[in-house]
Structure formats: C-alpha cells, structure tokens
Coordinates of C-alpha atoms and ligand atoms in Angstrom, one line a residue:
M1 CA 72.3 47.4 85.5
T2 CA 71.1 46.0 88.8
H3 CA 67.2 45.2 87.7
D4 CA 64.4 45.9 85.2
V5 CA 61.7 48.0 86.4
L6 CA 58.4 46.0 86.6
N7 CA 55.0 46.2 87.6
Q8 CA 54.9 49.8 88.1
P9 CA 51.9 51.5 86.4
P10 CA 52.3 54.3 83.8
P11 CA 51.5 58.1 85.2
L12 CA 48.1 58.8 84.8
E13 CA 48.6 61.8 82.4
N14 CA 47.6 63.2 78.9
Y15 CA 43.8 62.0 79.2
N16 CA 40.6 64.0 79.0
L17 CA 39.3 64.3 82.5
F18 CA 35.9 64.9 81.3
D19 CA 35.6 62.1 78.9
S20 CA 37.0 59.7 81.3
D21 CA 34.4 60.7 83.8
R22 CA 30.7 59.3 82.9
A23 CA 29.0 60.5 85.7
L24 CA 30.5 64.2 85.5
A25 CA 29.3 64.2 81.5
E26 CA 25.8 62.6 81.9
G27 CA 25.3 65.0 84.9
L28 CA 26.4 67.8 82.9
R29 CA 23.8 67.0 80.3
R30 CA 21.1 66.7 82.7
E31 CA 21.4 69.1 85.0
G32 CA 20.8 71.7 82.1
A33 CA 24.2 72.5 80.5
A34 CA 24.6 70.1 77.3
W35 CA 25.2 73.5 75.4
A36 CA 28.7 73.5 77.4
E37 CA 29.7 69.9 76.7
E38 CA 32.2 70.6 73.7
R39 CA 33.8 73.6 76.1
A40 CA 34.1 70.8 78.7
R41 CA 35.7 68.4 76.6
A42 CA 37.9 70.7 75.4
F43 CA 38.9 71.8 78.9
G44 CA 39.0 68.3 80.1
A45 CA 41.6 67.6 77.5
I46 CA 43.8 71.0 78.5
V47 CA 43.5 70.0 82.2
G48 CA 44.9 66.5 81.4
G49 CA 47.8 67.7 79.8
E50 CA 50.3 70.0 81.3
P51 CA 48.4 71.5 84.2
L52 CA 49.0 68.3 85.9
R53 CA 52.4 69.0 86.2
W54 CA 52.2 72.7 86.9
G55 CA 50.0 71.4 90.2
F56 CA 53.3 69.6 91.2
N57 CA 55.6 72.8 90.7
A58 CA 52.9 75.2 92.3
N59 CA 53.0 73.0 95.5
E60 CA 56.9 72.9 95.7
N61 CA 57.4 76.4 95.4
P62 CA 54.8 77.9 97.6
P63 CA 54.4 81.9 97.4
E64 CA 56.6 84.1 99.4
L65 CA 55.4 87.4 101.0
R66 CA 57.2 90.7 100.0
T67 CA 56.5 93.3 102.7
H68 CA 58.9 95.8 101.2
D69 CA 60.5 96.8 98.1
R70 CA 64.2 97.3 97.9
F71 CA 64.1 101.0 98.9
G72 CA 61.9 100.0 101.8
H73 CA 58.4 101.2 101.0
R74 CA 55.6 99.0 102.2
I75 CA 54.2 96.8 99.0
D76 CA 52.5 93.9 100.5
E77 CA 52.7 91.7 97.7
V78 CA 52.8 88.0 97.4
E79 CA 55.3 86.3 94.9
F80 CA 54.1 83.0 93.4
H81 CA 55.8 80.3 91.2
P82 CA 54.7 81.0 87.6
T83 CA 53.0 77.7 87.5
Y84 CA 50.6 78.9 89.9
H85 CA 49.7 81.9 87.9
Q86 CA 49.5 79.8 84.5
L87 CA 46.8 77.6 86.6
L88 CA 45.1 80.5 88.0
G89 CA 45.4 82.5 84.2
L90 CA 43.9 79.3 82.6
G91 CA 40.7 79.0 85.1
V92 CA 40.2 83.0 84.3
R93 CA 40.3 82.5 80.7
H94 CA 37.6 79.8 80.9
G95 CA 35.5 81.7 83.1
L96 CA 35.7 79.6 86.3
H97 CA 35.4 82.8 88.2
S98 CA 32.7 84.5 86.4
L99 CA 30.8 82.5 83.5
P100 CA 27.4 82.8 85.2
W101 CA 27.7 86.6 85.4
R102 CA 29.0 87.0 81.9
E103 CA 27.1 84.4 80.1
P104 CA 23.8 84.1 82.1
E105 CA 22.5 81.3 79.9
P106 CA 20.3 78.7 81.8
G107 CA 22.7 76.0 83.2
A108 CA 25.7 78.3 83.4
H109 CA 26.2 77.5 87.3
V110 CA 26.2 73.9 86.0
A111 CA 28.9 74.5 83.2
R112 CA 30.9 76.4 85.4
A113 CA 30.9 73.9 88.1
V114 CA 32.0 71.1 85.6
L115 CA 34.9 73.6 84.6
F116 CA 35.7 74.2 88.4
F117 CA 35.7 70.3 89.1
L118 CA 38.0 69.6 86.2
L119 CA 40.9 72.2 87.1
A120 CA 40.6 71.4 91.0
Q121 CA 41.7 67.9 89.7
A122 CA 45.2 69.4 89.0
E123 CA 45.5 71.6 91.7
A124 CA 43.0 72.9 94.1
G125 CA 45.0 76.0 95.5
V126 CA 43.7 78.2 92.8
G127 CA 40.3 77.3 93.4
C128 CA 40.0 79.8 96.4
P129 CA 41.1 83.1 94.5
L130 CA 38.5 81.6 91.6
S131 CA 35.7 81.0 94.1
M132 CA 35.7 84.2 96.0
T133 CA 35.9 86.3 92.8
Y134 CA 32.8 84.3 91.5
S135 CA 31.2 84.6 95.0
G136 CA 31.8 87.9 95.5
V137 CA 30.0 89.4 92.6
P138 CA 26.2 88.7 94.0
A139 CA 27.4 90.4 97.1
L140 CA 28.7 93.6 95.4
R141 CA 25.4 93.7 93.5
V142 CA 23.7 94.9 96.7
Q143 CA 25.5 98.0 96.2
P144 CA 24.9 98.6 92.5
E145 CA 27.3 101.9 91.9
I146 CA 30.4 99.8 93.3
A147 CA 29.1 97.0 91.1
R148 CA 28.6 98.8 88.1
E149 CA 32.4 100.0 88.4
W150 CA 33.7 96.5 89.2
E151 CA 32.1 94.1 88.0
P152 CA 33.0 94.3 84.4
R153 CA 36.8 93.9 85.7
L154 CA 35.8 91.1 88.0
T155 CA 34.3 89.3 85.3
S156 CA 36.7 89.8 82.5
F157 CA 38.3 86.9 81.0
D158 CA 41.8 88.4 81.1
Y159 CA 44.1 87.5 83.7
D160 CA 46.5 90.1 84.7
P161 CA 48.6 89.0 87.9
A162 CA 50.1 92.3 88.4
L163 CA 49.0 94.6 91.0
R164 CA 48.2 97.8 89.9
P165 CA 45.3 100.5 90.1
A166 CA 42.3 99.4 89.0
E167 CA 42.1 101.6 85.9
Q168 CA 45.2 99.8 84.6
K169 CA 43.9 96.5 84.4
S170 CA 41.0 94.9 82.7
G171 CA 40.6 91.9 84.9
A172 CA 40.8 91.8 88.8
M173 CA 40.1 89.3 91.4
C174 CA 38.3 89.4 94.7
G175 CA 38.8 88.1 98.2
M176 CA 37.1 88.1 101.7
G177 CA 38.0 89.1 105.1
M178 CA 35.5 88.1 107.9
T179 CA 37.7 85.8 110.6
E180 CA 39.5 87.3 113.1
K181 CA 42.0 86.0 116.0
Q182 CA 39.2 86.2 118.5
G183 CA 36.5 84.3 116.1
G184 CA 35.6 82.9 113.0
S185 CA 32.6 81.1 113.2
D186 CA 31.2 84.0 115.4
V187 CA 31.7 87.0 113.0
R188 CA 29.7 88.8 115.6
A189 CA 33.0 89.0 117.8
N190 CA 34.8 91.1 115.1
T191 CA 36.5 94.0 116.4
T192 CA 37.9 96.0 113.4
R193 CA 36.1 99.3 113.7
A194 CA 34.5 101.2 110.7
V195 CA 34.3 105.2 110.8
A196 CA 32.7 107.0 108.4
L197 CA 34.7 109.4 106.3
G198 CA 31.7 111.9 105.7
A199 CA 27.8 111.4 106.2
G200 CA 28.5 107.7 106.1
G201 CA 25.6 105.1 104.6
P202 CA 25.6 102.9 101.6
G203 CA 28.4 103.2 99.3
A204 CA 30.0 106.0 101.6
E205 CA 33.6 105.9 102.1
Y206 CA 34.8 104.5 105.5
A207 CA 38.1 104.1 107.5
L208 CA 38.8 100.5 108.8
T209 CA 41.3 99.9 111.5
G210 CA 42.0 96.3 112.8
H211 CA 42.9 93.2 111.4
K212 CA 41.8 89.8 110.0
W213 CA 43.2 86.6 111.0
F214 CA 42.9 84.6 107.6
C215 CA 42.7 86.2 104.2
S216 CA 43.4 84.1 101.6
A217 CA 44.6 85.1 98.2
P218 CA 46.0 88.4 99.9
M219 CA 47.0 89.4 96.1
S220 CA 43.7 90.1 95.0
D221 CA 42.5 93.4 93.9
A222 CA 39.7 94.0 96.2
F223 CA 38.1 92.3 99.2
L224 CA 34.6 92.1 100.9
V225 CA 35.4 92.6 104.8
L226 CA 33.5 92.8 108.0
A227 CA 33.9 95.6 110.3
Q228 CA 32.0 97.4 113.0
A229 CA 30.1 100.3 112.0
P230 CA 28.4 102.6 114.6
R231 CA 25.0 100.7 113.5
G232 CA 26.7 97.2 113.9
L233 CA 28.6 94.7 111.8
S234 CA 28.7 96.1 108.3
C235 CA 30.4 95.1 104.9
F236 CA 32.9 96.8 103.1
F237 CA 34.4 96.7 99.6
V238 CA 38.3 97.3 100.3
P239 CA 40.6 97.8 96.9
R240 CA 44.3 97.4 97.1
F241 CA 44.6 100.8 95.5
R242 CA 42.5 104.2 96.7
P243 CA 40.7 105.8 93.5
D244 CA 43.4 108.1 93.4
G245 CA 45.9 105.3 92.4
S246 CA 47.8 105.2 95.8
R247 CA 48.1 102.0 97.8
N248 CA 45.5 101.4 100.2
V249 CA 46.8 100.3 103.6
F250 CA 46.7 96.4 103.3
R251 CA 49.5 95.3 105.5
I252 CA 50.3 91.3 105.1
Q253 CA 51.6 90.7 108.5
R254 CA 52.8 87.2 107.5
L255 CA 51.6 84.1 105.5
K256 CA 49.9 81.1 107.2
D257 CA 52.2 77.8 107.0
K258 CA 49.4 75.5 106.0
L259 CA 48.6 71.8 106.1
G260 CA 47.6 71.7 102.6
N261 CA 46.6 74.2 99.8
R262 CA 50.4 75.3 100.0
S263 CA 50.3 76.9 96.3
N264 CA 47.7 79.3 97.3
A265 CA 48.4 82.1 99.8
S266 CA 46.4 82.6 102.8
S267 CA 47.6 85.6 105.4
E268 CA 47.0 87.6 108.3
I269 CA 46.4 91.4 107.4
E270 CA 46.1 94.9 109.6
F271 CA 44.3 97.6 108.8
D272 CA 45.2 101.1 109.6
G273 CA 42.8 103.8 108.4
T274 CA 42.2 101.8 105.4
W275 CA 40.2 103.1 102.7
S276 CA 36.7 101.2 101.7
R277 CA 33.1 101.9 101.0
L278 CA 29.7 100.5 102.6
V279 CA 28.2 97.6 100.8
G280 CA 24.5 97.9 101.6
E281 CA 23.4 99.0 104.9
E282 CA 25.5 99.7 108.1
G283 CA 24.5 96.9 110.7
R284 CA 23.8 94.5 107.5
G285 CA 26.8 93.0 107.2
V286 CA 26.0 89.3 107.5
P287 CA 23.0 89.2 105.3
T288 CA 25.1 91.1 102.6
I289 CA 28.1 88.8 102.7
I290 CA 26.0 85.7 102.9
E291 CA 25.6 86.5 99.2
M292 CA 29.3 85.6 98.8
V293 CA 29.0 82.8 101.5
N294 CA 26.3 80.9 99.6
H295 CA 28.5 80.8 96.5
T296 CA 31.6 79.7 98.1
R297 CA 29.8 76.9 100.2
L298 CA 28.7 75.8 96.7
D299 CA 32.3 75.9 95.7
C300 CA 33.6 73.9 98.8
V301 CA 30.9 71.0 97.6
I302 CA 32.4 71.2 94.1
G303 CA 35.8 71.4 95.4
A304 CA 35.5 68.2 97.9
A305 CA 33.8 66.3 95.3
A306 CA 36.7 67.3 92.6
G307 CA 39.2 66.0 95.3
M308 CA 37.3 62.7 95.7
R309 CA 37.5 62.1 91.9
A310 CA 41.0 63.0 91.7
A311 CA 41.9 60.3 94.2
V312 CA 39.3 57.4 93.0
A313 CA 40.8 58.2 89.6
Q314 CA 44.4 57.8 90.7
A315 CA 43.3 54.5 92.8
L316 CA 41.8 52.7 89.9
H317 CA 44.6 53.6 87.5
H318 CA 47.2 52.3 89.7
T319 CA 45.2 49.0 90.7
A320 CA 44.4 48.2 87.0
H321 CA 48.2 48.4 86.4
R322 CA 49.6 46.5 89.5
A323 CA 49.5 43.1 90.0
A324 CA 50.2 41.3 93.4
F325 CA 50.0 37.6 94.3
G326 CA 49.9 36.6 90.7
R327 CA 46.8 38.8 89.5
T328 CA 46.0 42.5 88.8
L329 CA 45.2 44.4 91.7
I330 CA 41.7 45.5 90.2
D331 CA 40.6 42.2 89.4
Q332 CA 41.2 40.9 93.2
P333 CA 37.6 40.7 95.1
L334 CA 38.8 42.7 98.2
M335 CA 40.5 45.3 96.3
Q336 CA 37.6 45.4 94.0
N337 CA 35.2 46.0 97.1
V338 CA 37.3 48.9 98.0
L339 CA 37.4 50.5 95.2
A340 CA 33.7 50.0 94.0
D341 CA 33.0 51.4 97.7
L342 CA 34.9 54.4 96.9
A343 CA 33.7 54.9 93.3
I344 CA 30.1 55.0 94.7
E345 CA 30.8 57.6 97.1
S346 CA 32.6 59.8 94.6
E347 CA 29.7 59.5 92.0
A348 CA 27.4 60.5 94.8
A349 CA 29.3 63.6 95.5
T350 CA 29.5 64.3 91.7
V351 CA 25.9 63.7 91.4
S352 CA 25.2 66.1 94.3
M353 CA 27.4 69.1 93.4
L354 CA 26.2 69.2 89.7
R355 CA 22.2 68.9 91.4
L356 CA 22.9 72.0 93.5
A357 CA 24.7 73.8 91.0
R358 CA 21.1 73.3 88.9
A359 CA 19.4 74.8 92.0
F360 CA 21.7 77.8 91.9
D361 CA 20.4 78.1 87.8
E362 CA 17.0 78.2 88.7
G363 CA 17.1 79.8 91.9
G364 CA 17.7 83.1 90.1
R365 CA 14.1 83.0 88.7
D366 CA 12.2 80.4 90.9
A367 CA 11.9 81.0 94.8
E368 CA 11.5 77.0 95.3
Q369 CA 14.7 76.3 93.8
R370 CA 16.0 79.3 95.8
A371 CA 15.0 77.8 99.1
F372 CA 16.0 74.3 98.2
A373 CA 19.4 75.5 97.1
R374 CA 19.7 77.4 100.6
L375 CA 19.1 74.2 102.5
A376 CA 20.6 71.9 100.2
T377 CA 23.7 73.8 100.2
A378 CA 24.7 73.3 103.9
V379 CA 23.1 70.0 103.8
L380 CA 25.8 68.8 101.1
K381 CA 28.7 71.2 102.1
Y382 CA 28.7 69.3 105.8
W383 CA 28.2 65.8 104.3
V384 CA 30.5 66.0 101.1
C385 CA 33.1 67.6 102.8
K386 CA 33.2 65.4 105.6
R387 CA 33.7 62.3 103.2
N388 CA 36.5 63.8 101.5
P389 CA 39.3 63.0 103.9
M390 CA 38.2 59.4 104.7
L391 CA 38.1 58.8 100.8
A392 CA 41.2 60.1 100.3
A393 CA 42.8 58.2 103.1
E394 CA 41.4 55.1 101.5
A395 CA 42.4 55.8 98.2
L396 CA 45.9 56.5 99.2
E397 CA 46.2 53.2 100.7
C398 CA 45.2 51.9 97.3
L399 CA 48.5 52.3 95.9
G400 CA 50.4 51.0 99.1
G401 CA 53.6 52.6 99.6
N402 CA 53.6 54.6 96.4
G403 CA 50.4 56.4 97.4
Y404 CA 52.5 57.9 100.7
V405 CA 55.2 59.3 98.2
E406 CA 54.3 62.9 97.2
E407 CA 55.1 62.2 93.4
S408 CA 51.9 60.2 93.5
V409 CA 49.7 63.3 94.2
L410 CA 47.6 61.2 96.9
P411 CA 49.7 63.0 99.8
R412 CA 48.6 66.4 98.3
L413 CA 45.1 65.3 97.9
F414 CA 45.1 64.2 101.6
R415 CA 46.3 67.3 102.6
E416 CA 44.1 69.1 101.0
S417 CA 41.3 67.1 101.7
P418 CA 39.9 68.5 105.3
L419 CA 40.1 72.2 103.7
N420 CA 36.5 72.5 102.7
G421 CA 35.1 71.1 105.8
V422 CA 36.8 73.8 107.7
W423 CA 36.4 76.9 105.4
E424 CA 33.0 78.8 105.0
G425 CA 31.6 77.2 108.1
S426 CA 33.0 74.3 109.8
G427 CA 30.9 70.8 110.4
N428 CA 29.6 72.1 113.7
V429 CA 28.7 75.7 112.6
I430 CA 27.1 74.3 109.2
C431 CA 24.9 71.8 111.0
L432 CA 23.6 74.5 113.3
D433 CA 23.1 76.6 109.8
V434 CA 20.7 73.9 108.8
L435 CA 18.8 73.7 111.8
R436 CA 18.3 77.6 111.5
A437 CA 17.5 77.5 107.7
M438 CA 15.0 74.8 108.8
G439 CA 13.5 76.8 111.6
R440 CA 13.4 80.0 109.5
S441 CA 11.7 78.1 106.5
P442 CA 9.9 75.1 107.0
E443 CA 8.5 75.4 103.2
A444 CA 12.3 74.9 102.4
V445 CA 12.1 71.1 104.4
E446 CA 9.2 70.3 102.5
L447 CA 10.9 71.2 99.4
F448 CA 14.1 69.3 100.0
F449 CA 11.9 66.0 100.9
A450 CA 9.7 66.6 97.8
E451 CA 13.2 66.2 96.0
V452 CA 14.2 63.3 97.8
E453 CA 11.1 61.7 97.5
S454 CA 10.9 61.7 93.8
A455 CA 12.6 58.7 93.8
S456 CA 10.8 55.3 94.7
D457 CA 12.5 52.8 96.7
E458 CA 11.7 51.1 100.0
R459 CA 14.9 51.8 101.5
L460 CA 14.8 55.4 100.9
S461 CA 11.4 55.5 102.2
R462 CA 12.1 54.2 105.5
A463 CA 14.9 56.4 105.8
V464 CA 13.0 59.2 105.2
E465 CA 10.7 58.5 107.5
A466 CA 13.1 58.0 110.3
V467 CA 14.8 61.5 109.5
R468 CA 11.5 62.9 109.4
A469 CA 10.8 61.6 112.7
E470 CA 14.1 62.8 114.1
L471 CA 13.3 66.3 113.0
G472 CA 10.1 66.1 114.6
N473 CA 11.4 65.9 117.9
F474 CA 13.0 69.1 119.4
E475 CA 14.4 67.6 122.3
H476 CA 18.3 67.9 122.4
I477 CA 18.2 68.8 118.3
E478 CA 21.2 71.1 118.7
M479 CA 23.2 67.8 119.9
R480 CA 21.7 65.8 117.5
A481 CA 22.2 68.2 114.8
R482 CA 25.1 66.4 113.1
R483 CA 23.1 62.8 113.1
V484 CA 20.2 64.5 111.4
V485 CA 22.3 66.5 108.8
E486 CA 24.0 63.3 107.8
R487 CA 21.0 61.5 107.3
M488 CA 19.5 64.3 104.9
A489 CA 22.4 64.3 103.0
V490 CA 22.2 60.7 102.5
C491 CA 18.6 60.4 101.9
L492 CA 19.1 63.2 99.1
Q493 CA 22.2 61.5 97.5
A494 CA 20.5 58.1 97.5
S495 CA 17.3 59.8 95.6
L496 CA 19.6 61.4 93.4
L497 CA 21.7 58.4 92.5
L498 CA 18.5 56.4 92.1
R499 CA 16.9 58.6 89.7
H500 CA 20.2 59.1 87.7
G501 CA 23.1 57.2 88.7
A502 CA 24.2 53.6 87.1
A503 CA 21.9 51.0 88.7
D504 CA 24.7 49.1 90.5
V505 CA 26.0 52.7 92.2
A506 CA 22.1 53.5 93.2
D507 CA 21.6 50.3 94.6
L508 CA 24.7 49.4 96.6
Y509 CA 24.6 53.0 97.8
C510 CA 21.0 52.4 99.3
A511 CA 22.0 49.0 101.0
T512 CA 25.0 50.3 102.6
R513 CA 24.6 53.9 103.4
L514 CA 20.5 53.5 103.9
A515 CA 19.9 50.3 105.0
G516 CA 23.0 49.8 106.9
D517 CA 24.8 46.7 105.3
H518 CA 28.1 48.0 105.6
G519 CA 30.9 48.1 107.9
R520 CA 32.5 51.4 109.0
A521 CA 35.5 51.5 106.6
F522 CA 35.3 51.7 102.7
G523 CA 35.5 48.0 101.0
T524 CA 32.7 46.9 103.3
L525 CA 30.0 46.4 100.6
P526 CA 28.1 43.2 100.5
P527 CA 29.4 40.9 97.6
S528 CA 27.5 41.5 94.3
A529 CA 28.4 41.2 90.4
G530 CA 27.9 45.1 90.4
L531 CA 31.3 45.6 91.8
A532 CA 33.4 45.0 88.5
R533 CA 30.9 47.1 86.9
I534 CA 31.0 49.9 88.9
V535 CA 34.8 49.7 89.0
A536 CA 34.6 49.6 85.1
R537 CA 32.5 52.6 84.9
A538 CA 34.5 54.9 87.1
R539 CA 37.6 54.0 85.8
P540 CA 39.5 56.6 84.0
S541 CA 40.8 55.7 80.4
Ligands
FAD601 C1 43.2 77.6 104.3 C2 42.3 78.5 105.0 C3 41.9 79.7 104.3 C4 40.8 80.7 105.0 N1 40.7 81.7 104.3 C5 39.6 82.4 104.8 C6 39.5 83.9 104.2 O1 40.0 84.2 103.2 N2 38.5 84.7 104.7 C7 38.2 84.6 106.0 O2 37.5 85.3 106.5 N3 38.1 83.4 106.7 C8 39.2 82.3 106.1 N4 39.7 81.2 106.8 C9 39.0 81.1 108.2 C10 37.5 79.9 108.2 O3 36.8 80.3 107.4 C11 37.4 79.7 109.3 O4 38.8 79.2 110.1 C12 36.5 78.9 109.9 O5 35.3 79.6 109.7 C13 36.4 78.6 111.8 O6 36.4 79.5 112.5 P1 37.7 79.7 113.7 O7 39.0 79.2 112.7 O8 37.9 81.0 114.3 O9 36.9 78.5 114.2 P2 36.0 78.6 115.6 O10 34.8 79.8 115.2 O11 36.6 78.9 117.0 O12 35.5 77.0 115.7 C14 36.2 76.1 116.1 C15 35.4 74.8 116.2 O13 34.3 75.1 117.0 C16 33.0 74.8 116.3 N5 32.1 75.5 116.8 C17 32.0 77.1 116.6 N6 30.5 77.4 117.3 C18 30.0 76.2 117.7 C19 28.7 76.0 118.5 N7 28.1 77.1 118.5 N8 28.5 74.5 118.5 C20 29.3 73.7 118.5 N9 30.6 73.7 117.6 C21 31.0 75.1 117.3 C22 33.3 75.1 114.9 O14 32.6 74.0 114.3 C23 34.8 74.6 114.6 O15 35.0 73.0 114.4 C24 40.2 80.2 106.3 C25 40.6 79.2 106.8 C26 41.5 78.1 106.3 C27 42.0 76.9 107.0

C-alpha cells in the first residue's frame, strides 16, 4: 500500500432530499400542499437512494436512434439505457407528468412542483418528457374530443416505454414541435404546411409536410406541432400511430449532440403527409400552444431551482468533510461567505418556484392569480434560469479539482445549467414577453407589485420605487428590458424571502441584491454572524 486515503468526503447518498431541504419543506406547507408532505418525504427518500446512481448511468449511456428495423422498415425509434426508463417510470408512477390533472386538489401544482424538484436533482433529463406531458394537457383541452380520448392516457400513472398504437397502451407521453431551422423564437416563420384531408376545422384531419429542428423526447406517443394552415399558423395533434394502428410518418433524421441533458433525446424531425388533427381554430396556433408553453415555463423555473439546490447541496456536503490549512472548509470565513451566498440564491429560487406553482393552483379559479402567474412566470423564468449557470460554476469550484471530475456530478449540473434559459423562450425573448404582458395587462403589473409590496422593508421600498420609475419611462424600453425584468425578479424574490425565508437569508438577500452591498461574484456578502446560520440551514444531512 502506498498511502492512506485521507480527507476525502464520503459520497452524498442515501439521504432524504426532501427532509434535508428546509426551505422546500416549509414552502410545501406554506403554499397549500401540506397534504402532500408524507408523499414528498417518501419520494425524497426514494430519490436519494438508487436513482442517484441511475442518473450517472443514463448520462454515460446516451440514447441511440434506430431509424430502421433489421428488415429495412422505417421505425424511427430511440433506444434508451434501462436506467433512463427507470427514472422516467419513477416520475410517471408518482404523477410528475399529471398530478394536478389527475388529482385536482388545491395545492396540486405545488405538490407536483416539489416532486419534480426532487427528481430533477437525481437527473434532469427526464424532466423534459414529464414536463411536456404535464403541459400538453391544458392545450389539448382546447379540443375536447381529442382530450377525451387522450387525457386518460396522458395522465395515467402507468409507464410503458414501448412505442405502440394508443389503444394497446394505458399510459402515454406527449412532446412538442415548434422550432424550425429558420426560426425558433419567431414561430411565425414556420414553413411546415398543413392541408385539410376533408372540410377542415377544429378537430378535423390534416396532412403535415415539413420539418422540426428541435423535437425533444421523440419517443413520445404524441406531439403538439405548429404548422401553416390556409388561415395561418395552427396547432396540430400528431400521434406516432394513426387511428388504424399503422405508423404515422414521423421521420427522426438525427439526434442532437447536446452540451448537457445527454440522457434525454432531442431530435430533428421530418413530416411527409403526416396524419394529424387540428387543435383549436386554424390560425390560432400560438394562443393554443401557449397553454402548453406557460406550464413548461413553470417547469423551467422548477428545473433551474432544482439544479441550484443540487449544486449547493454538493458544495455544502463536500466542504463540511474536507479540511485545508488545518480547518474544515465549511468553517473557513471566506468559504462560509461563498457557501452562504450560494445558499441564499438557491433559497430565493426555491421560494420563487413554490409561490409560482401556487399561482397556477389558484389561477384555475381566480383571475387575479392567473394574471399574476402570467407575468411572474416570465419574470422568474428569466431570472432563476439566468442565475443557474453562475451558481453551478461557483458550487463546482467549492469542490476544487474534485468538482471538475464527472464522478462528482458537478460537471453534469454545470452542463445542464444553461438549458432552461434557452428552452421555451431564451432570455431576450422572455424579457420582451414580459414587456408585452405588461402592455396588454396593466392590472397584472399592479397585482405583481401588490404581491411584492406585501412585505415591508425600507430597501425593498426603494428598489420598487426605482423599478416603477424604469417602467414609467418608455424611452428605449426594449433596450432596457433585461434591466427591468431582473429588477422585478429581485424585488419579488426579496419580498418572498422577507415574508417566508429565514431572517438571515432575507436580510442578506436585501442587503446585497437590493441595496448593492455585494461584488460581482458569489462570496462577496458583507461579514455577518448570519453566514454560519445560513450555511447550517442549507446543509443536507
Ligand atoms: C436541449 C433543447 C431541447 C429543445 N427541445 C425543443 C422541443 O422539444 N420542441 C421545440 O419546439 N423546440 C425545442 N428546443 C428549441 C428551443 O425552444 C429554441 O432553441 C429556442 O426557442 C430559441 O430558438 P432558436 O434556437 O431558433 O433561436 P433564435 O430564435 O434564432 O434566437 C437566437 C437568440 O436571439 C435572441 N432573440 C430572438 N429574437 C430577439 C429579439 N427580437 N430581440 C433580441 N433578441 C432576440 C434569442 O433570445 C436568442 O438568444 C430545444 C432547445 C434545446 C437547446
């Protein structure tokens, strides 16, 4: 033996991800899902076990495209590593793709957000199909006869990975196809054509011809797709099998070689006379699919918050078990500053996503909550996703060289971290969407600030005054959109933390993010006895 292995932390495994996250558990109760606490606890224990290992396996063995079977028939299937199916099956069996539609209790969106947040920490790649299936249901309800047929399958807790005609499966998953080569943000540029196979109209059959440049989870059973019909851009329901049980034309050209999210497949698709049904009116494609997009944007916030929590948990765990210069890292004043700063940002993201999920719960019966959700989703989607990569990079550095090595999981969290910012509206597009939402619905702006101003703090009042002044001036407003949206998000997070967060977390968030007593990197908090308490609160145990 050449040496003893010393001063290396034990792996962070076999722990309960729910119980070890105080901000999460407090938020679940506060935001109306106390009834789901035992369910979340049990799920937190499951995810903290074997699924952590599955996450590694699923990434080390990425999906492979099978265009043809051995006899030369086109099949367009994707083969995944068994651990990917285990992770996705775990999510489906716990209702992460459908809980609020299957069990529409008050607080169901919050309960689902918590479960989604937990699983995403084991592996984010299954979040995409779970999210699209969850989000597809409200858009599908625009066409009740299709919803009647498909909703029971899309909300089933049975997971069956085989691609088969719908009537042979109890469960089903849904994807979306909007982005084309010539434009993703500007879907008006879509060139895929839709031709009615009969008289046309809502629910009628159409043939699609064209392509999609990004189509994630192509193994799904059905998709909502945008295409140009005679009366304009329209939303179509495209199942993988036609009603007679034959394969629909859904040519997977290739899989994307992505930066991260590697366990999940994203593909390029071609349609050639592909059988579909119109959802909603011709020409109303964007308002129809927006029902789906609003929910996937909520999941971008949840997913980014989960990525942050996973990274912070690793950083806290590592530094608690590693010493340098004669002292445990977590107790070194400068490391404590970095860790506390990361923990504050992570808690801000967690309280935000839970408050937002509650607005989805209440939005079903309360127009004001619906208006608040519309604006707050875009504001938080921009900011929480924007913070994720910076936080992931800094958390990685807390592990030193170990953090740069795949086995530590930090490289995977880092690679995943920009995704939610790009998908479902990249940063600029989201900020412009915030401006549009405010222009269309001035009452949403007042509801947003009423929520923000329900906390009382001098620093918050000054920040709100400043952002309101920015909003009152329309000169160069598009050029200032990021400034405005960032400030709105920070005000909302400060208000939520003041009302619901730990006192130290709220105070330092306001001192740094609102009052500017902060540098440009994490770890620049003003010295305070609160830092040790923040670190202790966030530490996974
Ligand atoms: C991993 C992954 C999975 C995906 N899965 C799917 C999927 O399943 N289905 C699907 O339909 N799409 C999917 N997408 C595509 C994604 O939604 C688009 O990439 C995204 O909407 C941006 O569109 P784009 O790539 O065409 O970029 P562009 O629209 O060309 O935008 C490029 C940049 O310009 C900015 N920009 C655009 N307009 C303006 C403006 N007016 N002012 C200032 N800046 C502007 C954008 O913010 C962006 O930063 C996926 C993407 C990724 C990375």
